[in-house]
PDB file of C-alpha atoms in Angstrom:
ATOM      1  CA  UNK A 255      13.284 -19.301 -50.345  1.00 49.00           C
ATOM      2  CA  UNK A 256      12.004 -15.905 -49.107  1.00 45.00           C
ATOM      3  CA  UNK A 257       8.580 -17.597 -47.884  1.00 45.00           C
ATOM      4  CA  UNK A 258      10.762 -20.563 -46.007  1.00 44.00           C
ATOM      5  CA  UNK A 259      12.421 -17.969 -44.031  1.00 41.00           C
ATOM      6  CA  UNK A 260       9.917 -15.816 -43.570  1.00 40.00           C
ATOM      7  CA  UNK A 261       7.574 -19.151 -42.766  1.00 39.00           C
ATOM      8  CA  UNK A 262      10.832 -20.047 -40.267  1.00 39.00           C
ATOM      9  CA  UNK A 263      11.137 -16.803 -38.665  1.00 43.00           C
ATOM     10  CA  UNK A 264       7.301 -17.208 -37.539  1.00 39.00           C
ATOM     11  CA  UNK A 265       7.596 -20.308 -36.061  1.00 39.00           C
ATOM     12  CA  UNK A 266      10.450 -19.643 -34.142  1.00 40.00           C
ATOM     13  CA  UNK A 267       8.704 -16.799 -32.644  1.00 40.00           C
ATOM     14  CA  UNK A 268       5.859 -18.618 -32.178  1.00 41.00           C
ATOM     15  CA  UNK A 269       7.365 -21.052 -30.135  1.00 43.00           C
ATOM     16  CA  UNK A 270       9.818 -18.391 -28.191  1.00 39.00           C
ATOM     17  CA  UNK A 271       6.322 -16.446 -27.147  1.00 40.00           C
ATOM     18  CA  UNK A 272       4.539 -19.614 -26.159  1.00 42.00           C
ATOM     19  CA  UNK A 273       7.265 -21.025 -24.594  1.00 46.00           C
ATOM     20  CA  UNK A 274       7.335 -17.966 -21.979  1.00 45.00           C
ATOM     21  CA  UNK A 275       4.038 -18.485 -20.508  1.00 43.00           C
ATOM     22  CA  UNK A 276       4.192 -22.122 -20.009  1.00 42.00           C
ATOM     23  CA  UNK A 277       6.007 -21.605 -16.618  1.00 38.00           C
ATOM     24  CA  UNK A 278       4.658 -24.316 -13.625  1.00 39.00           C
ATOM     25  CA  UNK A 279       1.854 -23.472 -11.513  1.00 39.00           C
ATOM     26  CA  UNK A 280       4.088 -22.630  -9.264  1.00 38.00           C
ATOM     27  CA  UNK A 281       5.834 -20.249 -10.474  1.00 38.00           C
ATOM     28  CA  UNK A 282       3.436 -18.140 -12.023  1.00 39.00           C
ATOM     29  CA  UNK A 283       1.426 -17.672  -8.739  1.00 37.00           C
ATOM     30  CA  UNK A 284       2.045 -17.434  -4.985  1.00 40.00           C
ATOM     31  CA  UNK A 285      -1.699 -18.333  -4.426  1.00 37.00           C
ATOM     32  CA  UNK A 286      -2.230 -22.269  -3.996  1.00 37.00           C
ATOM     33  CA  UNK A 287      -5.234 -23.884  -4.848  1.00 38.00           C
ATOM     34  CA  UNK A 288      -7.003 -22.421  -1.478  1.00 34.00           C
ATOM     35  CA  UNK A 289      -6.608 -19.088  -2.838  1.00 32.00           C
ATOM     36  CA  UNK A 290      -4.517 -17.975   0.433  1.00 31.00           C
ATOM     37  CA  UNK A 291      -1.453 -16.280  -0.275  1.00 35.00           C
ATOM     38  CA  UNK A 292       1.696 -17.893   0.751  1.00 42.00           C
ATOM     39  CA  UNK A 293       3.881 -15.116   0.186  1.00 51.00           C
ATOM     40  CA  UNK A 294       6.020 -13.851   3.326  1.00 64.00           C
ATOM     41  CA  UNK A 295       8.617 -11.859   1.467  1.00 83.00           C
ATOM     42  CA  UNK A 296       9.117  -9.962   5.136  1.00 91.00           C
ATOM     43  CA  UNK A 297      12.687  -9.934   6.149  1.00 93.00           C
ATOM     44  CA  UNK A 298      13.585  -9.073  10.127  1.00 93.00           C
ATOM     45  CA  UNK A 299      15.543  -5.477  10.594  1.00 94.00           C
ATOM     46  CA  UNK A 300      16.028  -3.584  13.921  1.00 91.00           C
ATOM     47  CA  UNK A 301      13.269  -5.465  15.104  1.00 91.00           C
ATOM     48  CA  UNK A 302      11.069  -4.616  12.400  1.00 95.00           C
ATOM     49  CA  UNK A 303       9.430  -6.960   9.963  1.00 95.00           C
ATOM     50  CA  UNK A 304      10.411  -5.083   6.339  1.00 96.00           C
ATOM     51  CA  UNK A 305       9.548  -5.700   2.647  1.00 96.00           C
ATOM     52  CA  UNK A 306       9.880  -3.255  -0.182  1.00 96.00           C
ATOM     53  CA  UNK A 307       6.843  -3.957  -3.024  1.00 96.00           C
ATOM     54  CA  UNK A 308       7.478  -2.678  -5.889  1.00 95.00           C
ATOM     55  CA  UNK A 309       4.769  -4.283  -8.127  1.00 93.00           C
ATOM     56  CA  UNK A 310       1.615  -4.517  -6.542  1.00 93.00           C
ATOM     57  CA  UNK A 311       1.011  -1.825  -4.899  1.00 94.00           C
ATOM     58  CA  UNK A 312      -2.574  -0.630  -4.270  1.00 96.00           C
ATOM     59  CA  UNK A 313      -1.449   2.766  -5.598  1.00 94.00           C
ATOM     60  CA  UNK A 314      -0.846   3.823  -9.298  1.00 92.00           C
ATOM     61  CA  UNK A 315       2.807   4.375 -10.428  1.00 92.00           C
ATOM     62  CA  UNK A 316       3.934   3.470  -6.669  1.00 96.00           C
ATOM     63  CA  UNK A 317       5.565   1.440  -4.588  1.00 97.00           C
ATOM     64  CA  UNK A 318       5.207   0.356  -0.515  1.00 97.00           C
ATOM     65  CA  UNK A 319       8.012   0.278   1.715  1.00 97.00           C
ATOM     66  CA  UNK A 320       6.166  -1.720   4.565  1.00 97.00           C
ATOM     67  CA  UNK A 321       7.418  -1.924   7.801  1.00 97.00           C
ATOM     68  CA  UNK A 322       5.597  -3.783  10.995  1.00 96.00           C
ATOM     69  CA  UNK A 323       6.337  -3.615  14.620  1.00 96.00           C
ATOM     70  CA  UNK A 324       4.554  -6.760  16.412  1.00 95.00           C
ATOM     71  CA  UNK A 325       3.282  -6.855  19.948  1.00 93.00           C
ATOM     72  CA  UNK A 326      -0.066  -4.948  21.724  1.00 91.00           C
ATOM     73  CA  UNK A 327       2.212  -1.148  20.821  1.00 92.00           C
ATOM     74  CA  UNK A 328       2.761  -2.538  16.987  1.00 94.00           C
ATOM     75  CA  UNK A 329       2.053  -0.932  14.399  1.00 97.00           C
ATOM     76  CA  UNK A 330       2.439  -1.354  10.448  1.00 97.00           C
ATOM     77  CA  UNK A 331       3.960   1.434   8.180  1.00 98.00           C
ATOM     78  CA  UNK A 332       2.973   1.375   4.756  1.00 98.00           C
ATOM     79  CA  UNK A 333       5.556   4.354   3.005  1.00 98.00           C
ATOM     80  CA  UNK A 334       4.663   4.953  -1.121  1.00 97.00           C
ATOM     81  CA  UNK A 335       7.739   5.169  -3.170  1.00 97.00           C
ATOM     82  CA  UNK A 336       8.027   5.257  -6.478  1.00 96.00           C
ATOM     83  CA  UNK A 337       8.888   2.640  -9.250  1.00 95.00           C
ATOM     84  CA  UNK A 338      12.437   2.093  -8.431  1.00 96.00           C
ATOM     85  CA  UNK A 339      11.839   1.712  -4.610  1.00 96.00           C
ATOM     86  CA  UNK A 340      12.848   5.752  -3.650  1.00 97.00           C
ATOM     87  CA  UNK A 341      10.545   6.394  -0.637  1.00 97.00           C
ATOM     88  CA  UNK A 342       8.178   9.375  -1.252  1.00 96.00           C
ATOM     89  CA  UNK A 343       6.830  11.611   1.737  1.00 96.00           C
ATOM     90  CA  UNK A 344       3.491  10.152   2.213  1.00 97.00           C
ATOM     91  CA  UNK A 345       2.703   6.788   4.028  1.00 98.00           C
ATOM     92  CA  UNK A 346      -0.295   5.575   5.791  1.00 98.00           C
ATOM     93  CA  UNK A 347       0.399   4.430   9.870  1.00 98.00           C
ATOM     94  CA  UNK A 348      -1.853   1.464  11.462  1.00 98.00           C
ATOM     95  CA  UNK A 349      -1.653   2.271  14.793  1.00 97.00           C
ATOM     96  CA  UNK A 350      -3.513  -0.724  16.859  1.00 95.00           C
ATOM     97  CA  UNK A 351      -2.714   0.447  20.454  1.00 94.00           C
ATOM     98  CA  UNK A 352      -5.021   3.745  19.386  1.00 95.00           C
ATOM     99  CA  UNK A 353      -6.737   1.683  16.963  1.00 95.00           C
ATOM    100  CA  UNK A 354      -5.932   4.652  14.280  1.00 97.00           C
ATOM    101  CA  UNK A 355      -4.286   5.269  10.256  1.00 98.00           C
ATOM    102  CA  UNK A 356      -2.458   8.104  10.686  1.00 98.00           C
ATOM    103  CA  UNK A 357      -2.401   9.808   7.182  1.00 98.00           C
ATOM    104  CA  UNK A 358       0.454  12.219   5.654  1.00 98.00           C
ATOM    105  CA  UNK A 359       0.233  13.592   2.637  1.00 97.00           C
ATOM    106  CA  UNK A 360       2.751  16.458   1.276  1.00 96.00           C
ATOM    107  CA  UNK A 361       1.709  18.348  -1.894  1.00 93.00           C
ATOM    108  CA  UNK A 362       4.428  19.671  -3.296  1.00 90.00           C
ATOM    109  CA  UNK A 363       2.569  22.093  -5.685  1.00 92.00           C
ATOM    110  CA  UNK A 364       2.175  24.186  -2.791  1.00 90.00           C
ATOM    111  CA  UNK A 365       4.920  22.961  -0.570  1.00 91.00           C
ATOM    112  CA  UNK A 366       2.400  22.166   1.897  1.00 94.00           C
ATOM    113  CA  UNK A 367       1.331  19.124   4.116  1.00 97.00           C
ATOM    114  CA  UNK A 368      -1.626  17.301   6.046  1.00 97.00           C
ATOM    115  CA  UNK A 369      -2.042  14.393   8.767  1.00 98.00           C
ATOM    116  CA  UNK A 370      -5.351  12.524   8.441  1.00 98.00           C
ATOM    117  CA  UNK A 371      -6.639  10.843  11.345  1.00 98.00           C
ATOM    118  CA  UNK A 372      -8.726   8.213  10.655  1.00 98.00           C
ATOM    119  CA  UNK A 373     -10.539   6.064  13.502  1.00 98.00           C
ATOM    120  CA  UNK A 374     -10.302   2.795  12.443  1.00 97.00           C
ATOM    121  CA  UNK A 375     -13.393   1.584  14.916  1.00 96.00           C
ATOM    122  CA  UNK A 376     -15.984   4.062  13.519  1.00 97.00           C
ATOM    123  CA  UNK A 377     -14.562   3.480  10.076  1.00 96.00           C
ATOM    124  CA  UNK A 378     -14.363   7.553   9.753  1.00 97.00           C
ATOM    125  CA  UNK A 379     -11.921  10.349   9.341  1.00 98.00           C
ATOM    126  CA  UNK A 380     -11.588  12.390  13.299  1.00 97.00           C
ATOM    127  CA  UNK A 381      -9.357  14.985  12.527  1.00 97.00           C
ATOM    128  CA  UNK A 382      -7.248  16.716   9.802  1.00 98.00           C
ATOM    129  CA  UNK A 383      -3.938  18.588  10.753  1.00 98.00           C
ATOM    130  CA  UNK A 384      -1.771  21.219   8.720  1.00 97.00           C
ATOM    131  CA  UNK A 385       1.977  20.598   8.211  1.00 96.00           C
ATOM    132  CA  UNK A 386       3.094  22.301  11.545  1.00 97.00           C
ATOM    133  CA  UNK A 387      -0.189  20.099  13.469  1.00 97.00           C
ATOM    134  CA  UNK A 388      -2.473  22.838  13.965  1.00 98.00           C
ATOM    135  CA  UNK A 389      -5.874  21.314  13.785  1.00 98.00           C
ATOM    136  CA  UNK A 390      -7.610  22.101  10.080  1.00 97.00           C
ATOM    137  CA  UNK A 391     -10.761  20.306  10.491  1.00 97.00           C
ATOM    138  CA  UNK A 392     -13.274  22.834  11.057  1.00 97.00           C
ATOM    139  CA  UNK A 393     -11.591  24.937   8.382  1.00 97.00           C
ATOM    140  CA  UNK A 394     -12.054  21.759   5.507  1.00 96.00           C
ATOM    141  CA  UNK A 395     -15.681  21.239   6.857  1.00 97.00           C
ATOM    142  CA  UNK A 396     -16.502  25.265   5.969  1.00 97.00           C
ATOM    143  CA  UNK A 397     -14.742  25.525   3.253  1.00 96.00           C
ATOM    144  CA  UNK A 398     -17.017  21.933   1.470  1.00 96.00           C
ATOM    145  CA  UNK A 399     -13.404  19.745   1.286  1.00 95.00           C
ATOM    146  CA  UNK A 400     -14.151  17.882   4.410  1.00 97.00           C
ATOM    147  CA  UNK A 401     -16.436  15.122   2.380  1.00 97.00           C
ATOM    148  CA  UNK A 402     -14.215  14.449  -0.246  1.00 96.00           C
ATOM    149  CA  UNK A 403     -11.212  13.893   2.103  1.00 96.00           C
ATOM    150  CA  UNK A 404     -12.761  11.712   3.958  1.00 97.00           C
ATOM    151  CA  UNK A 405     -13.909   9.483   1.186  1.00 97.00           C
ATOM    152  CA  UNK A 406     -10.840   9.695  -0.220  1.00 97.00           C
ATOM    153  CA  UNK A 407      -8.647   8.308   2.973  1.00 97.00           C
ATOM    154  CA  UNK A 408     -11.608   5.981   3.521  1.00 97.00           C
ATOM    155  CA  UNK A 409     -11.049   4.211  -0.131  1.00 97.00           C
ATOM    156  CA  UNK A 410      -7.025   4.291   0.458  1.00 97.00           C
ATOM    157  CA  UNK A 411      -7.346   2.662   3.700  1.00 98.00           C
ATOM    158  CA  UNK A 412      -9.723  -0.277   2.612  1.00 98.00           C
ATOM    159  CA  UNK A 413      -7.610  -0.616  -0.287  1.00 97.00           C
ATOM    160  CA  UNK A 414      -4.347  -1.314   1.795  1.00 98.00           C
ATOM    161  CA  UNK A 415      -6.252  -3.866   3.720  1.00 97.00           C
ATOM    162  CA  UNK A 416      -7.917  -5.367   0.809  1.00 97.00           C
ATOM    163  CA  UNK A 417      -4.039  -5.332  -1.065  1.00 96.00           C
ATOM    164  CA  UNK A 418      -2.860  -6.885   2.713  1.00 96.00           C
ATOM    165  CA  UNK A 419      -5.131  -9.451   3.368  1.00 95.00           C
ATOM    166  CA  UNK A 420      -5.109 -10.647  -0.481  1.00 94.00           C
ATOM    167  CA  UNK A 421      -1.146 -10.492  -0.992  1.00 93.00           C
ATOM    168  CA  UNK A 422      -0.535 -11.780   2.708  1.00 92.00           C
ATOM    169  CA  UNK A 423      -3.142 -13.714   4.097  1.00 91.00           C
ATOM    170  CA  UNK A 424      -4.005 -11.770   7.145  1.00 93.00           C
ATOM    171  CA  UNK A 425      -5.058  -8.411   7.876  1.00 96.00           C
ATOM    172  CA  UNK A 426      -3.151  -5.707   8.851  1.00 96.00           C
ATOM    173  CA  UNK A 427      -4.002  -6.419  12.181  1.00 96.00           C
ATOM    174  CA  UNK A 428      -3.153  -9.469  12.761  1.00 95.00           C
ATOM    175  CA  UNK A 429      -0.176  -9.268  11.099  1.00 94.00           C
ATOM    176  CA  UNK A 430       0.588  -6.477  13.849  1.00 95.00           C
ATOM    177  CA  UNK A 431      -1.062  -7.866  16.420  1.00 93.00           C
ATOM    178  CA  UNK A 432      -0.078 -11.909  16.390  1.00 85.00           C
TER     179      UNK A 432
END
């Protein structure tokens, strides 16, 4: 009697667990068969094109609040958050009418902040700033932390476009600029 339940019991759960991953094709991707995304979860506010992303976010334990202004002036914010969708102080700003990512990062260990400038055309950081804008780049260069920051906001840019262009279907700039 003991085994028959037990034997039950395994079956059951067998057939619960299988039973979850036999959703459609449809619903367990929004890539068709061309492998271009069809997602457009955007909605329109204050003349802004909005979505909050919660789950795929280029970014470890974080979220993206995006926001994206069309036209030639447009630009596309891309705000971390955290899990639960509570916006953070750092976020990344395409800029296409300066063709720049304008890059702020707080760390609140020291209660301190930085702007990264980073040309998109020459595919290079220009220019750090402190917290209060006062130009810091010279300082990071002498002091050896110039390199690292700059590969650093180099790999967190291409990432957002890579994360764009696969979740979306278009780069950042076209998104912006279309």
């Amino acid at each position: 009697m003991k085994k028959s339940i037990l034997l039950l019991i395994v079956v059951l759960a067998m057939g619960i667990m299988s039973g979850c991953g036999n959703k459609n094709e449809n619903e367990q991707s929004n890539v068709p068969a061309d492998n271009t995304p069809k997602e457009s979860k955007f909605e329109e506010k204050d003349g802004l094109l909005v979505y909050l992303d919660l789950k795929n976010s280029p970014f470890e334990e974080s979220g993206l609040n995006i926001s994206i202004k069309k036209g030639e002036d447009g630009y596309a914010d891309f705000v971390k958050t955290d899990l639960k969708g509570n916006e953070t102080k750092d976020y990344y700003k395409f800029d296409y009418s300066t063709n720049t990512v304008e890059k702020y990062y707080y760390v609140s260990a020291m209660g301190t902040a930085y702007y990264y400038y980073y040309d998109l055309e020459k595919d290079e950081l220009s220019k750090v700033e402190d917290g209060d804008h006062n130009d810091v780049t010279e300082k990071m260069k002498s002091s050896g932390r110039w390199d690292s920051a700059a590969e650093k906001a180099a790999e967190e840019i291409k990432s957002l476009q890579d994360y764009f262009k696969e979740k979306y279907g278009s780069t950042i700039e076209e998104a912006v600029l279309q």
